[in-house]
Structure formats: structure tokens, C-alpha cells
PDB file of C-alpha atoms in Angstrom:
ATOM      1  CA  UNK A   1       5.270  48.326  -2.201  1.00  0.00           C
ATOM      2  CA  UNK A   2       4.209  48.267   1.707  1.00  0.00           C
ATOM      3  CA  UNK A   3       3.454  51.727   3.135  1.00  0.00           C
ATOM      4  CA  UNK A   4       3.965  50.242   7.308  1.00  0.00           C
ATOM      5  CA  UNK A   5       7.028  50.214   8.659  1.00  0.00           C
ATOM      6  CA  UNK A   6       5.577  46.642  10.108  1.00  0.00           C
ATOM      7  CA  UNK A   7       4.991  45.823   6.632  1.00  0.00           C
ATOM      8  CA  UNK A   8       8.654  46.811   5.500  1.00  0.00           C
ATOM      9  CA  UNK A   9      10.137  44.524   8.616  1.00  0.00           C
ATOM     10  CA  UNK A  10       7.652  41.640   8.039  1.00  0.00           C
ATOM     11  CA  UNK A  11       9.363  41.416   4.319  1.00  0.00           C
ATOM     12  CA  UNK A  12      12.583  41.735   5.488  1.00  0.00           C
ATOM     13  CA  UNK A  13      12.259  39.099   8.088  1.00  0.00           C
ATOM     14  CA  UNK A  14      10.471  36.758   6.036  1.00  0.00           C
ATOM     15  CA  UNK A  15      13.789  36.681   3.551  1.00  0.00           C
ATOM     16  CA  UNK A  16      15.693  36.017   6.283  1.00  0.00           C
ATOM     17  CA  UNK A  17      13.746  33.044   6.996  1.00  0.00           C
ATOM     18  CA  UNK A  18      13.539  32.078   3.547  1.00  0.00           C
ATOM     19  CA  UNK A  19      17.125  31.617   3.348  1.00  0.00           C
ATOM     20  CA  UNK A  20      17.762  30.217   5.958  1.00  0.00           C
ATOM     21  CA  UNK A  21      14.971  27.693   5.922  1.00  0.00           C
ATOM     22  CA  UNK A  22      16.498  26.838   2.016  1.00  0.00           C
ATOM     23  CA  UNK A  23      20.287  26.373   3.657  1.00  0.00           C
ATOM     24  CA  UNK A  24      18.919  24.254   6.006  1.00  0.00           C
ATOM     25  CA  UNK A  25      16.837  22.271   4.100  1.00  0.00           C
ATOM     26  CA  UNK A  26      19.573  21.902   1.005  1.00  0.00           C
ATOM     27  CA  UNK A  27      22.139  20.602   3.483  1.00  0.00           C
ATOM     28  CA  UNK A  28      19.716  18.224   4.797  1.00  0.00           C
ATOM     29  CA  UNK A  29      18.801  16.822   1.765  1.00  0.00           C
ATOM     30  CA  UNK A  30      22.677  16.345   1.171  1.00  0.00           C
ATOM     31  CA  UNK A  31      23.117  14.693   3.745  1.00  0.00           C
ATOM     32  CA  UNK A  32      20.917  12.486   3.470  1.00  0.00           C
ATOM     33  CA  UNK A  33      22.742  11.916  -0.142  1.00  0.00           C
ATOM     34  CA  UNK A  34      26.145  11.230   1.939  1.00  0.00           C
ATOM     35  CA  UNK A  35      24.554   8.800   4.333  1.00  0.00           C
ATOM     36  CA  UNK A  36      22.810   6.530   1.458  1.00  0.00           C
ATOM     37  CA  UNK A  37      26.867   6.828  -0.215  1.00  0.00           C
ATOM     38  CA  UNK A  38      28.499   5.974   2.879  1.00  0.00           C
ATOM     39  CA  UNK A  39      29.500   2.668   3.890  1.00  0.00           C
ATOM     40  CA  UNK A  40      27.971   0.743   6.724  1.00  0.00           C
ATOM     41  CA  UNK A  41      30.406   1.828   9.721  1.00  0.00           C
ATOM     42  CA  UNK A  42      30.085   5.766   8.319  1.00  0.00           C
ATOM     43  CA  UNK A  43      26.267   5.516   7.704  1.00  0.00           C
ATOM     44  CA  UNK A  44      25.655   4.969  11.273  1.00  0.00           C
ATOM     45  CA  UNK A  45      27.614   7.262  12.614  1.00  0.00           C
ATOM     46  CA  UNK A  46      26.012  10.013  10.102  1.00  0.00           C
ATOM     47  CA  UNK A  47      22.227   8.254  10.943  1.00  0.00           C
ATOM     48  CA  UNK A  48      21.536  10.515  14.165  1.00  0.00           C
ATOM     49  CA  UNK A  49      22.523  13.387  13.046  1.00  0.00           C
ATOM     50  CA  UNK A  50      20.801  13.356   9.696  1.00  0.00           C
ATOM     51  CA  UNK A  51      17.522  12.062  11.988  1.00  0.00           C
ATOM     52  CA  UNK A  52      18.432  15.388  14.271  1.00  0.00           C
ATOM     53  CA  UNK A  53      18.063  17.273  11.143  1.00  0.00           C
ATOM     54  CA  UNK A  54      14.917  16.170   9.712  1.00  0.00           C
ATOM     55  CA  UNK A  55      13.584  16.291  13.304  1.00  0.00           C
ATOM     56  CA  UNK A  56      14.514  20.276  13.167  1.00  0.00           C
ATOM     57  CA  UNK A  57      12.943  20.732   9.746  1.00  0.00           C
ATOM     58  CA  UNK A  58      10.061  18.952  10.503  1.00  0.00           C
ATOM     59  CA  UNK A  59       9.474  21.345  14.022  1.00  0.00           C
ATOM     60  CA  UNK A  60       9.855  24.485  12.253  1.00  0.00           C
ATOM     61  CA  UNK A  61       7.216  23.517   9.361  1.00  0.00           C
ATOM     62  CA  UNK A  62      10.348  23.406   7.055  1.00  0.00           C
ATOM     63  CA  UNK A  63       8.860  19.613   5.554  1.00  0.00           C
ATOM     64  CA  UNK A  64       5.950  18.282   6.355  1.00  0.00           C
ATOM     65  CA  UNK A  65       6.024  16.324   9.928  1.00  0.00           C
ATOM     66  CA  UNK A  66       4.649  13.249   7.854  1.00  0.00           C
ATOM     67  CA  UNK A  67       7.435  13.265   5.465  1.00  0.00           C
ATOM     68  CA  UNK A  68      10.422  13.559   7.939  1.00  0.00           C
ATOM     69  CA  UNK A  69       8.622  10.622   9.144  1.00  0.00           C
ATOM     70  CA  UNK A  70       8.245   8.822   6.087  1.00  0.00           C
ATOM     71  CA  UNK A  71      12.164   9.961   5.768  1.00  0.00           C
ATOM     72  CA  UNK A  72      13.407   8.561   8.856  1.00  0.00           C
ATOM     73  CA  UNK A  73      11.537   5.247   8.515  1.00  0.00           C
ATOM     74  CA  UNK A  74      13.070   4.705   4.925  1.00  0.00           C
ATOM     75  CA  UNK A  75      16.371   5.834   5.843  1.00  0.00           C
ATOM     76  CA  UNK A  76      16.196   3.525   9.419  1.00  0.00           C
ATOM     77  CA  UNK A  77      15.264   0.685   7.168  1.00  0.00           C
ATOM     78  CA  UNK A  78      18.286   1.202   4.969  1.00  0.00           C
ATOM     79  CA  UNK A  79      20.736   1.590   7.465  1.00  0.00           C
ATOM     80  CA  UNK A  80      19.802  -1.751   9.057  1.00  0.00           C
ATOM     81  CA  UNK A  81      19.796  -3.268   6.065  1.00  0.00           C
ATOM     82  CA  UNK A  82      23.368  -2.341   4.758  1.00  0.00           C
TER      83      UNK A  82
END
């Protein structure tokens, strides 16, 4: 167990950034689900916001800023093609 009190807060901060970094990274994976589900007229209206998402996950080193690119490209492609 950590003896500094900078130790003890370092722990406790990094579980709050572990759950949150999970939420966020769960719902973004289900949305992604919802948008490849939706029709063509609700798919583009959920597009931007799942690209928002990624974009934030990507920017705090959430996933990797290759694969929200890789995500957004195949996603893009889908959407234009429904």
C-alpha cells in the first residue's frame, strides 16, 4: 500500500479516470452500434455526434488517434453508402 499522501490521491484519481474513461468509451462504442442500426435519415443525424465522440476519445488518449481515424473513415463510408 502507498505510504505518500500524493501516492494515496494519485490512486484515487486515477479510478476516477478509469471510470470515467470506461463510461465514455462503452457509450461510444454503442453508439456507434445505434448508428450502423439506424436507418439512413437517423444515421446522419447520429453521424456528427458519434464523430464528436470518437474525436473526444481519441484527444484524451482514450483510443488510439489512428483508430478513431480508421473509425470515422469506415463509419463515413457507410453512411454514404446507405
Amino acid at each position: 500500500m502507498a505510504n505518500h499522501k500524493s501516492a494515496l490521491k494519485r490512486i484515487r484519481s486515477n479510478e476516477t479516470r478509469r471510470l470515467r474513461n470506461r463510461y465514455q468509451h462503452k457509450t461510444t462504442r454503442n453508439a456507434i452500434k445505434k448508428l450502423r442500426e439506424a436507418d439512413k435519415k437517423e444515421a446522419e443525424t447520429l453521424f456528427p455526434t458519434v464523430i464528436s465522440m470518437l474525436d473526444k476519445l481519441a484527444k484524451n488518449n482514450v483510443i488510439h488517434k489512428n483508430k478513431a481515424a480508421n473509425l470515422k473513415s469506415q463509419l463515413a463510408k457507410y453512411v454514404a453508402a446507405l
